[in-house]
PDB file of C-alpha atoms in Angstrom:
ATOM      1  CA  VAL A  24     -13.177  13.365  32.225  1.00  0.00           C
ATOM      2  CA  HIS A  25     -16.285  14.599  34.051  1.00  0.00           C
ATOM      3  CA  ARG A  26     -18.992  12.732  35.935  1.00  0.00           C
ATOM      4  CA  GLY A  27     -22.660  12.950  35.217  1.00  0.00           C
ATOM      5  CA  ARG A  28     -25.410  13.168  37.836  1.00  0.00           C
ATOM      6  CA  ASP A  29     -25.525   9.377  37.964  1.00  0.00           C
ATOM      7  CA  GLY A  30     -21.807   9.253  38.726  1.00  0.00           C
ATOM      8  CA  GLN A  31     -20.825   7.750  35.353  1.00  0.00           C
ATOM      9  CA  PRO A  32     -17.705   9.194  33.669  1.00  0.00           C
ATOM     10  CA  ILE A  33     -18.232  11.330  30.584  1.00  0.00           C
ATOM     11  CA  ASP A  34     -15.408  12.404  28.267  1.00  0.00           C
ATOM     12  CA  LEU A  35     -15.871  16.035  27.289  1.00  0.00           C
ATOM     13  CA  GLY A  36     -13.893  18.062  24.795  1.00  0.00           C
ATOM     14  CA  LEU A  37     -13.754  21.721  25.895  1.00  0.00           C
ATOM     15  CA  SER A  38     -13.367  24.824  23.747  1.00  0.00           C
ATOM     16  CA  LEU A  39     -12.671  28.016  25.705  1.00  0.00           C
ATOM     17  CA  TRP A  40     -12.366  31.669  24.686  1.00  0.00           C
ATOM     18  CA  PRO A  41     -12.164  34.978  26.604  1.00  0.00           C
ATOM     19  CA  ILE A  42     -15.232  37.209  26.911  1.00  0.00           C
ATOM     20  CA  LEU A  43     -14.168  40.841  26.722  1.00  0.00           C
ATOM     21  CA  ASP A  44     -15.871  43.981  27.908  1.00  0.00           C
ATOM     22  CA  GLY A  45     -16.387  46.893  25.586  1.00  0.00           C
ATOM     23  CA  GLY A  46     -12.654  47.410  25.466  1.00  0.00           C
ATOM     24  CA  SER A  47     -10.063  44.647  25.720  1.00  0.00           C
ATOM     25  CA  GLU A  48     -10.419  43.579  29.338  1.00  0.00           C
ATOM     26  CA  PRO A  49     -11.541  39.972  29.928  1.00  0.00           C
ATOM     27  CA  VAL A  50     -14.703  39.711  32.013  1.00  0.00           C
ATOM     28  CA  GLY A  51     -15.287  35.982  31.705  1.00  0.00           C
ATOM     29  CA  VAL A  52     -14.654  32.803  29.790  1.00  0.00           C
ATOM     30  CA  GLY A  53     -16.947  31.200  27.237  1.00  0.00           C
ATOM     31  CA  VAL A  54     -17.032  27.394  27.229  1.00  0.00           C
ATOM     32  CA  ILE A  55     -18.393  24.819  24.769  1.00  0.00           C
ATOM     33  CA  ALA A  56     -18.383  21.222  26.032  1.00  0.00           C
ATOM     34  CA  ARG A  57     -18.730  18.360  23.543  1.00  0.00           C
ATOM     35  CA  ASP A  58     -19.235  14.683  24.385  1.00  0.00           C
ATOM     36  CA  ILE A  59     -16.308  12.772  22.864  1.00  0.00           C
ATOM     37  CA  THR A  60     -16.987   9.440  24.606  1.00  0.00           C
ATOM     38  CA  SER A  61     -18.154   7.785  21.376  1.00  0.00           C
ATOM     39  CA  GLY A  62     -15.082   9.084  19.572  1.00  0.00           C
ATOM     40  CA  LYS A  63     -12.789   7.470  22.122  1.00  0.00           C
ATOM     41  CA  LEU A  64     -14.724   4.215  21.786  1.00  0.00           C
ATOM     42  CA  GLU A  65     -14.291   4.282  18.007  1.00  0.00           C
ATOM     43  CA  GLU A  66     -10.582   4.992  18.482  1.00  0.00           C
ATOM     44  CA  GLU A  67     -10.230   1.970  20.778  1.00  0.00           C
ATOM     45  CA  GLN A  68     -12.111  -0.249  18.330  1.00  0.00           C
ATOM     46  CA  PHE A  69      -9.829   0.928  15.515  1.00  0.00           C
ATOM     47  CA  ARG A  70      -6.758   0.175  17.619  1.00  0.00           C
ATOM     48  CA  LEU A  71      -7.965  -3.351  18.394  1.00  0.00           C
ATOM     49  CA  ALA A  72      -8.791  -3.976  14.734  1.00  0.00           C
ATOM     50  CA  MET A  73      -5.287  -2.861  13.694  1.00  0.00           C
ATOM     51  CA  GLU A  74      -3.524  -5.036  16.247  1.00  0.00           C
ATOM     52  CA  SER A  75      -5.489  -8.171  15.379  1.00  0.00           C
ATOM     53  CA  SER A  76      -5.314  -7.744  11.591  1.00  0.00           C
ATOM     54  CA  ALA A  77      -3.255 -10.243   9.594  1.00  0.00           C
ATOM     55  CA  VAL A  78      -2.630  -7.476   7.038  1.00  0.00           C
ATOM     56  CA  ALA A  79       0.179  -4.968   7.631  1.00  0.00           C
ATOM     57  CA  LEU A  80      -1.340  -1.616   8.650  1.00  0.00           C
ATOM     58  CA  CYS A  81       0.065   1.699   9.817  1.00  0.00           C
ATOM     59  CA  LEU A  82      -0.689   5.373  10.311  1.00  0.00           C
ATOM     60  CA  VAL A  83       1.885   7.715   8.787  1.00  0.00           C
ATOM     61  CA  SER A  84       2.424  11.460   9.136  1.00  0.00           C
ATOM     62  CA  PRO A  85       2.391  13.711   6.033  1.00  0.00           C
ATOM     63  CA  GLU A  86       6.195  13.817   6.289  1.00  0.00           C
ATOM     64  CA  GLY A  87       6.485  10.015   6.293  1.00  0.00           C
ATOM     65  CA  GLN A  88       6.956   9.272  10.012  1.00  0.00           C
ATOM     66  CA  PHE A  89       5.372   6.037  11.237  1.00  0.00           C
ATOM     67  CA  LEU A  90       2.838   7.062  13.910  1.00  0.00           C
ATOM     68  CA  THR A  91       1.261   3.682  14.680  1.00  0.00           C
ATOM     69  CA  VAL A  92       2.131   0.234  13.308  1.00  0.00           C
ATOM     70  CA  ASN A  93       0.533  -3.146  13.866  1.00  0.00           C
ATOM     71  CA  PRO A  94       2.292  -6.482  14.568  1.00  0.00           C
ATOM     72  CA  ALA A  95       1.754  -7.666  10.983  1.00  0.00           C
ATOM     73  CA  LEU A  96       3.763  -4.726   9.661  1.00  0.00           C
ATOM     74  CA  SER A  97       6.562  -5.360  12.151  1.00  0.00           C
ATOM     75  CA  GLU A  98       6.744  -8.956  10.971  1.00  0.00           C
ATOM     76  CA  LEU A  99       6.670  -7.965   7.302  1.00  0.00           C
ATOM     77  CA  LEU A 100       9.489  -5.434   7.618  1.00  0.00           C
ATOM     78  CA  GLY A 101      11.518  -7.306  10.251  1.00  0.00           C
ATOM     79  CA  ARG A 102      11.493  -4.425  12.761  1.00  0.00           C
ATOM     80  CA  ASP A 103       9.696  -4.031  16.094  1.00  0.00           C
ATOM     81  CA  ALA A 104       7.084  -1.327  16.595  1.00  0.00           C
ATOM     82  CA  HIS A 105       9.390   0.975  18.555  1.00  0.00           C
ATOM     83  CA  THR A 106      12.051   0.881  15.842  1.00  0.00           C
ATOM     84  CA  LEU A 107       9.530   1.579  13.093  1.00  0.00           C
ATOM     85  CA  GLU A 108       7.927   4.450  14.996  1.00  0.00           C
ATOM     86  CA  GLN A 109      11.351   6.104  15.148  1.00  0.00           C
ATOM     87  CA  SER A 110      11.664   5.800  11.381  1.00  0.00           C
ATOM     88  CA  THR A 111       9.955   6.784   8.120  1.00  0.00           C
ATOM     89  CA  TRP A 112       8.527   4.916   5.158  1.00  0.00           C
ATOM     90  CA  GLN A 113      11.303   6.438   3.034  1.00  0.00           C
ATOM     91  CA  ALA A 114      13.958   4.742   5.209  1.00  0.00           C
ATOM     92  CA  VAL A 115      12.517   1.236   4.713  1.00  0.00           C
ATOM     93  CA  THR A 116      11.708   1.621   1.001  1.00  0.00           C
ATOM     94  CA  HIS A 117      14.061   0.418  -1.741  1.00  0.00           C
ATOM     95  CA  PRO A 118      15.937   3.535  -2.935  1.00  0.00           C
ATOM     96  CA  GLU A 119      14.789   3.010  -6.524  1.00  0.00           C
ATOM     97  CA  ASP A 120      11.116   3.113  -5.452  1.00  0.00           C
ATOM     98  CA  VAL A 121      11.159   6.174  -3.159  1.00  0.00           C
ATOM     99  CA  ASP A 122      10.564   8.798  -5.855  1.00  0.00           C
ATOM    100  CA  ALA A 123       7.510   7.063  -7.340  1.00  0.00           C
ATOM    101  CA  ASP A 124       5.870   6.769  -3.922  1.00  0.00           C
ATOM    102  CA  ALA A 125       6.797  10.340  -2.940  1.00  0.00           C
ATOM    103  CA  ALA A 126       5.198  11.693  -6.125  1.00  0.00           C
ATOM    104  CA  LEU A 127       1.907   9.976  -5.258  1.00  0.00           C
ATOM    105  CA  VAL A 128       2.087  11.260  -1.673  1.00  0.00           C
ATOM    106  CA  ASP A 129       2.548  14.802  -2.988  1.00  0.00           C
ATOM    107  CA  SER A 130      -0.487  14.446  -5.242  1.00  0.00           C
ATOM    108  CA  VAL A 131      -2.609  13.565  -2.193  1.00  0.00           C
ATOM    109  CA  LEU A 132      -1.171  16.445  -0.164  1.00  0.00           C
ATOM    110  CA  ARG A 133      -1.982  18.834  -3.042  1.00  0.00           C
ATOM    111  CA  GLY A 134      -5.581  17.589  -3.102  1.00  0.00           C
ATOM    112  CA  GLU A 135      -5.348  16.042  -6.558  1.00  0.00           C
ATOM    113  CA  ARG A 136      -6.410  12.648  -5.200  1.00  0.00           C
ATOM    114  CA  ASP A 137      -7.453  11.083  -1.899  1.00  0.00           C
ATOM    115  CA  SER A 138      -5.800   7.674  -2.255  1.00  0.00           C
ATOM    116  CA  TYR A 139      -3.455   5.591  -4.374  1.00  0.00           C
ATOM    117  CA  ARG A 140      -2.131   2.056  -4.877  1.00  0.00           C
ATOM    118  CA  LEU A 141       1.417   1.071  -5.746  1.00  0.00           C
ATOM    119  CA  THR A 142       3.509  -2.096  -5.868  1.00  0.00           C
ATOM    120  CA  LYS A 143       6.946  -1.336  -4.479  1.00  0.00           C
ATOM    121  CA  ARG A 144       9.930  -2.874  -2.723  1.00  0.00           C
ATOM    122  CA  TYR A 145      10.824  -2.694   0.969  1.00  0.00           C
ATOM    123  CA  LEU A 146      14.189  -3.550   2.530  1.00  0.00           C
ATOM    124  CA  ARG A 147      14.475  -5.667   5.678  1.00  0.00           C
ATOM    125  CA  PRO A 148      17.438  -5.178   8.046  1.00  0.00           C
ATOM    126  CA  ASP A 149      19.088  -8.353   6.700  1.00  0.00           C
ATOM    127  CA  GLY A 150      19.009  -6.948   3.158  1.00  0.00           C
ATOM    128  CA  ALA A 151      16.109  -9.135   1.982  1.00  0.00           C
ATOM    129  CA  VAL A 152      13.701  -7.456  -0.441  1.00  0.00           C
ATOM    130  CA  VAL A 153       9.947  -7.590   0.202  1.00  0.00           C
ATOM    131  CA  HIS A 154       7.515  -6.712  -2.581  1.00  0.00           C
ATOM    132  CA  GLY A 155       4.402  -5.043  -1.180  1.00  0.00           C
ATOM    133  CA  LEU A 156       1.100  -3.964  -2.720  1.00  0.00           C
ATOM    134  CA  LEU A 157       0.635  -0.633  -0.945  1.00  0.00           C
ATOM    135  CA  SER A 158      -2.790   1.018  -0.557  1.00  0.00           C
ATOM    136  CA  VAL A 159      -2.819   4.517   0.951  1.00  0.00           C
ATOM    137  CA  VAL A 160      -5.670   6.826   1.991  1.00  0.00           C
ATOM    138  CA  GLY A 161      -5.179  10.402   3.167  1.00  0.00           C
ATOM    139  CA  VAL A 162      -7.276  11.407   6.199  1.00  0.00           C
ATOM    140  CA  ARG A 163      -8.021  15.124   6.185  1.00  0.00           C
ATOM    141  CA  GLY A 164      -8.788  17.469   9.066  1.00  0.00           C
ATOM    142  CA  ASP A 165     -11.518  20.116   9.205  1.00  0.00           C
ATOM    143  CA  ASP A 166      -9.226  22.475   7.297  1.00  0.00           C
ATOM    144  CA  GLY A 167      -8.959  20.050   4.388  1.00  0.00           C
ATOM    145  CA  GLU A 168      -5.276  19.359   4.957  1.00  0.00           C
ATOM    146  CA  VAL A 169      -3.989  15.778   5.302  1.00  0.00           C
ATOM    147  CA  ALA A 170      -3.631  14.986   9.013  1.00  0.00           C
ATOM    148  CA  TYR A 171      -2.196  11.504   8.459  1.00  0.00           C
ATOM    149  CA  PHE A 172      -2.197   8.582   6.037  1.00  0.00           C
ATOM    150  CA  VAL A 173      -3.667   5.111   6.597  1.00  0.00           C
ATOM    151  CA  SER A 174      -1.531   2.555   4.760  1.00  0.00           C
ATOM    152  CA  GLN A 175      -2.113  -1.145   4.082  1.00  0.00           C
ATOM    153  CA  ILE A 176       0.599  -3.415   2.691  1.00  0.00           C
ATOM    154  CA  VAL A 177      -0.028  -6.879   1.231  1.00  0.00           C
ATOM    155  CA  ASP A 178       3.052  -9.081   0.767  1.00  0.00           C
ATOM    156  CA  VAL A 179       3.159 -10.107  -2.915  1.00  0.00           C
ATOM    157  CA  THR A 180       6.779 -11.298  -2.934  1.00  0.00           C
ATOM    158  CA  GLU A 181       5.974 -14.959  -3.639  1.00  0.00           C
ATOM    159  CA  LEU A 182       3.431 -14.016  -6.315  1.00  0.00           C
ATOM    160  CA  LEU A 183       5.928 -11.859  -8.195  1.00  0.00           C
ATOM    161  CA  GLN A 184       8.652 -14.489  -7.857  1.00  0.00           C
ATOM    162  CA  SER A 185       6.294 -17.127  -9.290  1.00  0.00           C
ATOM    163  CA  ARG A 186       5.424 -14.865 -12.220  1.00  0.00           C
ATOM    164  CA  GLN A 187       9.103 -14.227 -12.910  1.00  0.00           C
ATOM    165  CA  ALA A 188       9.872 -17.956 -12.787  1.00  0.00           C
ATOM    166  CA  LEU A 189       7.015 -18.652 -15.204  1.00  0.00           C
ATOM    167  CA  ALA A 190       8.240 -15.945 -17.580  1.00  0.00           C
ATOM    168  CA  ARG A 191      11.746 -17.457 -17.533  1.00  0.00           C
ATOM    169  CA  SER A 192      10.306 -20.898 -18.186  1.00  0.00           C
ATOM    170  CA  GLU A 193       8.247 -19.617 -21.125  1.00  0.00           C
ATOM    171  CA  GLU A 194      11.296 -17.839 -22.529  1.00  0.00           C
ATOM    172  CA  HIS A 195      13.349 -21.050 -22.342  1.00  0.00           C
ATOM    173  CA  TYR A 196      10.566 -22.956 -24.110  1.00  0.00           C
ATOM    174  CA  ARG A 197      10.356 -20.307 -26.839  1.00  0.00           C
ATOM    175  CA  LEU A 198      14.113 -20.394 -27.452  1.00  0.00           C
ATOM    176  CA  LEU A 199      14.100 -24.191 -27.720  1.00  0.00           C
ATOM    177  CA  ALA A 200      11.076 -24.263 -30.013  1.00  0.00           C
ATOM    178  CA  GLU A 201      12.408 -21.564 -32.315  1.00  0.00           C
ATOM    179  CA  ASN A 202      15.755 -23.273 -32.747  1.00  0.00           C
ATOM    180  CA  THR A 203      14.728 -26.893 -33.236  1.00  0.00           C
ATOM    181  CA  ALA A 204      14.585 -28.516 -36.662  1.00  0.00           C
ATOM    182  CA  ASP A 205      11.240 -30.127 -35.810  1.00  0.00           C
ATOM    183  CA  ILE A 206       7.943 -28.277 -36.115  1.00  0.00           C
ATOM    184  CA  VAL A 207       6.571 -27.256 -32.727  1.00  0.00           C
ATOM    185  CA  ALA A 208       3.097 -25.754 -32.613  1.00  0.00           C
ATOM    186  CA  LYS A 209       0.515 -24.593 -30.096  1.00  0.00           C
ATOM    187  CA  VAL A 210      -3.039 -25.479 -31.065  1.00  0.00           C
ATOM    188  CA  GLY A 211      -6.204 -24.157 -29.387  1.00  0.00           C
ATOM    189  CA  GLU A 212      -9.245 -26.222 -28.369  1.00  0.00           C
ATOM    190  CA  ALA A 213     -10.968 -25.491 -31.687  1.00  0.00           C
ATOM    191  CA  GLY A 214      -7.961 -26.795 -33.628  1.00  0.00           C
ATOM    192  CA  VAL A 215      -6.746 -23.306 -34.563  1.00  0.00           C
ATOM    193  CA  LEU A 216      -2.998 -22.721 -34.734  1.00  0.00           C
ATOM    194  CA  GLU A 217      -2.012 -20.172 -32.066  1.00  0.00           C
ATOM    195  CA  TRP A 218       1.754 -20.380 -32.589  1.00  0.00           C
ATOM    196  CA  ILE A 219       4.165 -22.409 -34.730  1.00  0.00           C
ATOM    197  CA  SER A 220       7.952 -22.579 -34.813  1.00  0.00           C
ATOM    198  CA  PRO A 221       9.936 -20.942 -37.660  1.00  0.00           C
ATOM    199  CA  SER A 222      11.063 -24.412 -38.812  1.00  0.00           C
ATOM    200  CA  VAL A 223       7.687 -24.749 -40.569  1.00  0.00           C
ATOM    201  CA  THR A 224       9.124 -22.597 -43.391  1.00  0.00           C
ATOM    202  CA  GLN A 225      12.018 -24.971 -44.071  1.00  0.00           C
ATOM    203  CA  LEU A 226       9.888 -28.128 -43.872  1.00  0.00           C
ATOM    204  CA  LEU A 227       6.562 -27.030 -45.381  1.00  0.00           C
ATOM    205  CA  GLY A 228       7.287 -23.729 -47.097  1.00  0.00           C
ATOM    206  CA  TRP A 229       4.843 -21.642 -45.072  1.00  0.00           C
ATOM    207  CA  LEU A 230       5.784 -18.548 -43.107  1.00  0.00           C
ATOM    208  CA  PRO A 231       4.504 -18.764 -39.512  1.00  0.00           C
ATOM    209  CA  GLU A 232       2.409 -15.586 -39.888  1.00  0.00           C
ATOM    210  CA  GLU A 233       0.681 -17.083 -42.942  1.00  0.00           C
ATOM    211  CA  ILE A 234      -0.846 -20.028 -41.074  1.00  0.00           C
ATOM    212  CA  VAL A 235      -1.236 -18.852 -37.465  1.00  0.00           C
ATOM    213  CA  GLY A 236      -4.966 -18.436 -36.966  1.00  0.00           C
ATOM    214  CA  GLU A 237      -5.801 -21.155 -39.482  1.00  0.00           C
TER     215      GLU A 237
END
């Protein structure tokens, strides 16, 4: 931190290199000073946005280490920030879902893509399973290599549980309809048969596939 003529602090990033004489003896130092005040302001704004977000967010190293996590992620995974920052995404992921995520991470590291989305399972310390919709973006340095990942996780546990319950309910209905002696049919708004139980063959002589759509 340096001070300008008006006394106000200025954050400068310095690059230094030796200036050599005709041989190999240093005769001075070259210096480039760059104002990084705006960069620090953007960093602070990003930090505040992460901490206040209701969505789980984190920064992760290329190896999988949690670098920064927000309170929403701590709540989602049931671990405080310090515990998470001593861990990796692999350690909190359901074992059956690690390989799929790792393959996508590798594709970003190889430069085949910049981001990806994946629905996967996380394990809380109490053994509870959390289903998360994970969105990941690789942030690259000047050399083109991934410096870190920005990850966002949306809890979709209740949504998936509701879908599974609906699928079970529909399966129960189908089993009942297909095994009843009465004719059970689903008819669209235009009066077109969309589905009819197999009992129509015994009672009316038609095969279901012959009249569905009529």
